[in-house]
Amino acid sequence: MRRKIAILSNLLIPGSGLILLRREWLGLATALLFGAAVQTVLAGTLVVPESVPGLLTAGCVGVAVTVWLTSQWQMVVRLRLVCGSALKDELVELRERAAAAAERRRFAEAIDIMRLALSLNDEDLECNLEWAKLMTAMGRFPEARRAWHRILRLDRNRSHSREAKEALSSLPER
């Protein structure tokens, strides 16, 4: 779902889709540059055309078009990375490493690994499931409760909904 929203928003406001796909600085810079160029074009054509030189207006049209096209290309590149098999394989490996660290009671290491995995794709159901289990095992019940609720929201197939509901009912109210 986030992928579709990112694509649509990037078409309307270049850079906004990149922000949604965790390229915050690139997306912000792109959106600001596009906004400044479009604002100058609007001022030079509609608001105060006699105050803005025609060459500046034309140049800003070129900048706006270039930024829009570049943003769409960056979006394609980012989507290939985010939706590609290499990322999925990396997430599987990170989850396995985190689970192994948690089994050895090395919770700080497991947290660091899972934070990295979630920074790569914070909507990955299995990563969120591992995070919820980790927070529960560590006794971080407020964080565990949020994580289990997130599982319920992300689990479209309801494959983990019973586990999440059982975990939520067994967590203390702290």
PDB file of C-alpha atoms in Angstrom:
ATOM      1  CA  MET A   1       0.000   0.000   0.000  1.00  0.00           C
ATOM      2  CA  ARG A   2       2.778   2.404   0.922  1.00  0.00           C
ATOM      3  CA  ARG A   3       4.416   1.678  -2.426  1.00  0.00           C
ATOM      4  CA  LYS A   4       1.328   2.845  -4.353  1.00  0.00           C
ATOM      5  CA  ILE A   5       0.959   5.951  -2.191  1.00  0.00           C
ATOM      6  CA  ALA A   6       4.640   6.739  -2.685  1.00  0.00           C
ATOM      7  CA  ILE A   7       4.341   6.460  -6.463  1.00  0.00           C
ATOM      8  CA  LEU A   8       1.235   8.642  -6.638  1.00  0.00           C
ATOM      9  CA  SER A   9       2.593  11.277  -4.297  1.00  0.00           C
ATOM     10  CA  ASN A  10       5.893  11.391  -6.178  1.00  0.00           C
ATOM     11  CA  LEU A  11       4.021  12.009  -9.423  1.00  0.00           C
ATOM     12  CA  LEU A  12       2.207  14.963  -7.864  1.00  0.00           C
ATOM     13  CA  ILE A  13       4.988  16.383  -5.708  1.00  0.00           C
ATOM     14  CA  PRO A  14       8.413  15.184  -6.807  1.00  0.00           C
ATOM     15  CA  GLY A  15      10.432  13.984  -3.835  1.00  0.00           C
ATOM     16  CA  SER A  16       7.492  13.192  -1.580  1.00  0.00           C
ATOM     17  CA  GLY A  17       7.467   9.552  -2.673  1.00  0.00           C
ATOM     18  CA  LEU A  18      11.168   9.312  -1.936  1.00  0.00           C
ATOM     19  CA  ILE A  19      10.488  10.537   1.586  1.00  0.00           C
ATOM     20  CA  LEU A  20       7.932   7.767   2.053  1.00  0.00           C
ATOM     21  CA  LEU A  21      10.509   5.241   0.841  1.00  0.00           C
ATOM     22  CA  ARG A  22      13.037   6.359   3.446  1.00  0.00           C
ATOM     23  CA  ARG A  23      15.161   8.671   1.294  1.00  0.00           C
ATOM     24  CA  GLU A  24      14.234  11.637   3.444  1.00  0.00           C
ATOM     25  CA  TRP A  25      17.008  14.102   2.600  1.00  0.00           C
ATOM     26  CA  LEU A  26      16.947  13.453  -1.120  1.00  0.00           C
ATOM     27  CA  GLY A  27      13.164  13.666  -1.152  1.00  0.00           C
ATOM     28  CA  LEU A  28      13.097  16.861   0.889  1.00  0.00           C
ATOM     29  CA  ALA A  29      15.750  18.565  -1.251  1.00  0.00           C
ATOM     30  CA  THR A  30      13.949  17.502  -4.422  1.00  0.00           C
ATOM     31  CA  ALA A  31      10.565  18.725  -3.182  1.00  0.00           C
ATOM     32  CA  LEU A  32      12.000  22.067  -2.057  1.00  0.00           C
ATOM     33  CA  LEU A  33      13.830  22.637  -5.338  1.00  0.00           C
ATOM     34  CA  PHE A  34      10.748  21.721  -7.350  1.00  0.00           C
ATOM     35  CA  GLY A  35       8.555  23.949  -5.184  1.00  0.00           C
ATOM     36  CA  ALA A  36      10.889  26.934  -5.549  1.00  0.00           C
ATOM     37  CA  ALA A  37      11.090  26.492  -9.309  1.00  0.00           C
ATOM     38  CA  VAL A  38       7.320  26.164  -9.703  1.00  0.00           C
ATOM     39  CA  GLN A  39       6.695  29.144  -7.438  1.00  0.00           C
ATOM     40  CA  THR A  40       9.013  31.267  -9.556  1.00  0.00           C
ATOM     41  CA  VAL A  41       7.280  30.072 -12.739  1.00  0.00           C
ATOM     42  CA  LEU A  42       3.874  30.930 -11.280  1.00  0.00           C
ATOM     43  CA  ALA A  43       5.072  34.348 -10.173  1.00  0.00           C
ATOM     44  CA  GLY A  44       6.636  35.004 -13.575  1.00  0.00           C
ATOM     45  CA  THR A  45       3.577  33.950 -15.552  1.00  0.00           C
ATOM     46  CA  LEU A  46       0.515  34.640 -13.390  1.00  0.00           C
ATOM     47  CA  VAL A  47       1.221  36.778 -10.334  1.00  0.00           C
ATOM     48  CA  VAL A  48       3.705  39.484 -11.312  1.00  0.00           C
ATOM     49  CA  PRO A  49       4.898  38.716 -14.834  1.00  0.00           C
ATOM     50  CA  GLU A  50       6.315  42.203 -15.359  1.00  0.00           C
ATOM     51  CA  SER A  51       8.566  41.867 -12.273  1.00  0.00           C
ATOM     52  CA  VAL A  52      10.127  38.516 -13.126  1.00  0.00           C
ATOM     53  CA  PRO A  53      12.445  38.363 -16.147  1.00  0.00           C
ATOM     54  CA  GLY A  54      11.216  36.034 -18.884  1.00  0.00           C
ATOM     55  CA  LEU A  55      14.584  34.274 -18.995  1.00  0.00           C
ATOM     56  CA  LEU A  56      14.327  33.452 -15.288  1.00  0.00           C
ATOM     57  CA  THR A  57      10.809  32.098 -15.753  1.00  0.00           C
ATOM     58  CA  ALA A  58      11.892  29.963 -18.695  1.00  0.00           C
ATOM     59  CA  GLY A  59      14.909  28.703 -16.783  1.00  0.00           C
ATOM     60  CA  CYS A  60      12.726  27.723 -13.848  1.00  0.00           C
ATOM     61  CA  VAL A  61      10.392  25.826 -16.176  1.00  0.00           C
ATOM     62  CA  GLY A  62      13.439  23.839 -17.298  1.00  0.00           C
ATOM     63  CA  VAL A  63      14.528  23.277 -13.697  1.00  0.00           C
ATOM     64  CA  ALA A  64      11.038  22.141 -12.663  1.00  0.00           C
ATOM     65  CA  VAL A  65      10.773  19.690 -15.568  1.00  0.00           C
ATOM     66  CA  THR A  66      14.277  18.354 -14.945  1.00  0.00           C
ATOM     67  CA  VAL A  67      13.633  17.923 -11.223  1.00  0.00           C
ATOM     68  CA  TRP A  68      10.319  16.172 -11.901  1.00  0.00           C
ATOM     69  CA  LEU A  69      11.902  13.746 -14.380  1.00  0.00           C
ATOM     70  CA  THR A  70      14.894  13.090 -12.135  1.00  0.00           C
ATOM     71  CA  SER A  71      12.611  12.458  -9.192  1.00  0.00           C
ATOM     72  CA  GLN A  72      10.662   9.859 -11.163  1.00  0.00           C
ATOM     73  CA  TRP A  73      13.902   8.142 -12.167  1.00  0.00           C
ATOM     74  CA  GLN A  74      15.098   8.170  -8.529  1.00  0.00           C
ATOM     75  CA  MET A  75      11.745   6.657  -7.553  1.00  0.00           C
ATOM     76  CA  VAL A  76      12.207   3.773  -9.993  1.00  0.00           C
ATOM     77  CA  VAL A  77      15.718   3.141  -8.684  1.00  0.00           C
ATOM     78  CA  ARG A  78      14.514   3.201  -5.070  1.00  0.00           C
ATOM     79  CA  LEU A  79      11.565   0.906  -5.776  1.00  0.00           C
ATOM     80  CA  ARG A  80      13.862  -1.633  -7.420  1.00  0.00           C
ATOM     81  CA  LEU A  81      16.014  -1.599  -4.315  1.00  0.00           C
ATOM     82  CA  VAL A  82      13.169  -1.708  -1.801  1.00  0.00           C
ATOM     83  CA  CYS A  83      11.154  -4.330  -3.656  1.00  0.00           C
ATOM     84  CA  GLY A  84      14.055  -6.368  -4.970  1.00  0.00           C
ATOM     85  CA  SER A  85      15.036  -9.864  -3.914  1.00  0.00           C
ATOM     86  CA  ALA A  86      18.409  -8.723  -2.547  1.00  0.00           C
ATOM     87  CA  LEU A  87      16.679  -6.674   0.143  1.00  0.00           C
ATOM     88  CA  LYS A  88      14.351  -9.542   1.017  1.00  0.00           C
ATOM     89  CA  ASP A  89      17.339 -11.871   1.390  1.00  0.00           C
ATOM     90  CA  GLU A  90      19.101  -9.296   3.561  1.00  0.00           C
ATOM     91  CA  LEU A  91      16.040  -8.959   5.799  1.00  0.00           C
ATOM     92  CA  VAL A  92      15.843 -12.733   6.231  1.00  0.00           C
ATOM     93  CA  GLU A  93      19.500 -12.835   7.231  1.00  0.00           C
ATOM     94  CA  LEU A  94      19.104  -9.949   9.679  1.00  0.00           C
ATOM     95  CA  ARG A  95      16.036 -11.568  11.284  1.00  0.00           C
ATOM     96  CA  GLU A  96      17.906 -14.836  11.695  1.00  0.00           C
ATOM     97  CA  ARG A  97      20.884 -13.052  13.257  1.00  0.00           C
ATOM     98  CA  ALA A  98      18.611 -11.161  15.638  1.00  0.00           C
ATOM     99  CA  ALA A  99      16.777 -14.332  16.657  1.00  0.00           C
ATOM    100  CA  ALA A 100      20.087 -16.091  17.295  1.00  0.00           C
ATOM    101  CA  ALA A 101      21.345 -13.165  19.382  1.00  0.00           C
ATOM    102  CA  ALA A 102      18.111 -13.153  21.396  1.00  0.00           C
ATOM    103  CA  GLU A 103      18.425 -16.894  22.026  1.00  0.00           C
ATOM    104  CA  ARG A 104      21.899 -16.271  23.434  1.00  0.00           C
ATOM    105  CA  ARG A 105      20.341 -13.538  25.625  1.00  0.00           C
ATOM    106  CA  ARG A 106      22.349 -10.861  23.820  1.00  0.00           C
ATOM    107  CA  PHE A 107      19.409  -8.493  23.671  1.00  0.00           C
ATOM    108  CA  ALA A 108      21.338  -5.300  22.912  1.00  0.00           C
ATOM    109  CA  GLU A 109      22.827  -6.935  19.831  1.00  0.00           C
ATOM    110  CA  ALA A 110      19.424  -8.267  18.772  1.00  0.00           C
ATOM    111  CA  ILE A 111      17.880  -4.803  19.142  1.00  0.00           C
ATOM    112  CA  ASP A 112      20.609  -3.224  17.016  1.00  0.00           C
ATOM    113  CA  ILE A 113      20.151  -5.835  14.295  1.00  0.00           C
ATOM    114  CA  MET A 114      16.374  -5.470  14.283  1.00  0.00           C
ATOM    115  CA  ARG A 115      16.593  -1.679  14.185  1.00  0.00           C
ATOM    116  CA  LEU A 116      18.756  -2.009  11.106  1.00  0.00           C
ATOM    117  CA  ALA A 117      16.284  -4.427   9.507  1.00  0.00           C
ATOM    118  CA  LEU A 118      13.349  -2.154  10.298  1.00  0.00           C
ATOM    119  CA  SER A 119      15.205   0.859   8.921  1.00  0.00           C
ATOM    120  CA  LEU A 120      15.497  -1.010   5.621  1.00  0.00           C
ATOM    121  CA  ASN A 121      11.794  -1.883   5.523  1.00  0.00           C
ATOM    122  CA  ASP A 122       9.627  -0.915   8.462  1.00  0.00           C
ATOM    123  CA  GLU A 123       6.564  -2.544   6.909  1.00  0.00           C
ATOM    124  CA  ASP A 124       8.055  -6.025   6.648  1.00  0.00           C
ATOM    125  CA  LEU A 125       5.689  -8.271   8.604  1.00  0.00           C
ATOM    126  CA  GLU A 126       8.320 -10.796   9.638  1.00  0.00           C
ATOM    127  CA  CYS A 127      10.699  -8.090  10.884  1.00  0.00           C
ATOM    128  CA  ASN A 128       7.903  -6.542  12.914  1.00  0.00           C
ATOM    129  CA  LEU A 129       7.021  -9.976  14.277  1.00  0.00           C
ATOM    130  CA  GLU A 130      10.618 -10.552  15.373  1.00  0.00           C
ATOM    131  CA  TRP A 131      10.647  -7.079  16.970  1.00  0.00           C
ATOM    132  CA  ALA A 132       7.437  -7.811  18.867  1.00  0.00           C
ATOM    133  CA  LYS A 133       8.814 -11.122  20.144  1.00  0.00           C
ATOM    134  CA  LEU A 134      12.052  -9.424  21.165  1.00  0.00           C
ATOM    135  CA  MET A 135      10.281  -6.632  23.067  1.00  0.00           C
ATOM    136  CA  THR A 136       8.071  -9.208  24.785  1.00  0.00           C
ATOM    137  CA  ALA A 137      11.044 -11.377  25.754  1.00  0.00           C
ATOM    138  CA  MET A 138      12.867  -8.364  27.170  1.00  0.00           C
ATOM    139  CA  GLY A 139       9.890  -7.290  29.241  1.00  0.00           C
ATOM    140  CA  ARG A 140       9.465  -3.992  27.421  1.00  0.00           C
ATOM    141  CA  PHE A 141       5.721  -4.320  27.545  1.00  0.00           C
ATOM    142  CA  PRO A 142       4.593  -0.899  26.226  1.00  0.00           C
ATOM    143  CA  GLU A 143       6.863  -1.313  23.179  1.00  0.00           C
ATOM    144  CA  ALA A 144       5.760  -4.925  22.813  1.00  0.00           C
ATOM    145  CA  ARG A 145       2.110  -3.887  22.911  1.00  0.00           C
ATOM    146  CA  ARG A 146       2.702  -1.309  20.140  1.00  0.00           C
ATOM    147  CA  ALA A 147       4.608  -3.887  18.103  1.00  0.00           C
ATOM    148  CA  TRP A 148       1.865  -6.516  18.408  1.00  0.00           C
ATOM    149  CA  HIS A 149      -0.765  -3.968  17.393  1.00  0.00           C
ATOM    150  CA  ARG A 150       1.391  -3.114  14.392  1.00  0.00           C
ATOM    151  CA  ILE A 151       1.459  -6.827  13.482  1.00  0.00           C
ATOM    152  CA  LEU A 152      -2.337  -6.818  13.440  1.00  0.00           C
ATOM    153  CA  ARG A 153      -2.343  -3.797  11.095  1.00  0.00           C
ATOM    154  CA  LEU A 154       0.320  -5.171   8.742  1.00  0.00           C
ATOM    155  CA  ASP A 155      -0.914  -8.775   8.604  1.00  0.00           C
ATOM    156  CA  ARG A 156      -3.239  -8.640   5.609  1.00  0.00           C
ATOM    157  CA  ASN A 157      -3.534 -12.431   5.368  1.00  0.00           C
ATOM    158  CA  ARG A 158      -4.182 -12.769   9.110  1.00  0.00           C
ATOM    159  CA  SER A 159      -1.470 -15.421   9.311  1.00  0.00           C
ATOM    160  CA  HIS A 160      -0.164 -14.045  12.627  1.00  0.00           C
ATOM    161  CA  SER A 161      -3.318 -12.471  14.019  1.00  0.00           C
ATOM    162  CA  ARG A 162      -4.014 -15.244  16.537  1.00  0.00           C
ATOM    163  CA  GLU A 163      -0.439 -15.109  17.819  1.00  0.00           C
ATOM    164  CA  ALA A 164      -0.634 -11.314  18.096  1.00  0.00           C
ATOM    165  CA  LYS A 165      -3.970 -11.395  19.911  1.00  0.00           C
ATOM    166  CA  GLU A 166      -2.710 -14.040  22.349  1.00  0.00           C
ATOM    167  CA  ALA A 167       0.440 -12.032  22.991  1.00  0.00           C
ATOM    168  CA  LEU A 168      -1.559  -8.864  23.573  1.00  0.00           C
ATOM    169  CA  SER A 169      -3.895 -10.598  26.016  1.00  0.00           C
ATOM    170  CA  SER A 170      -0.967 -12.069  27.946  1.00  0.00           C
ATOM    171  CA  LEU A 171       0.990  -8.800  28.278  1.00  0.00           C
ATOM    172  CA  PRO A 172       0.717  -7.002  31.621  1.00  0.00           C
ATOM    173  CA  GLU A 173      -1.027  -3.642  31.599  1.00  0.00           C
ATOM    174  CA  ARG A 174       2.129  -1.649  32.480  1.00  0.00           C
TER     175      ARG A 174
END
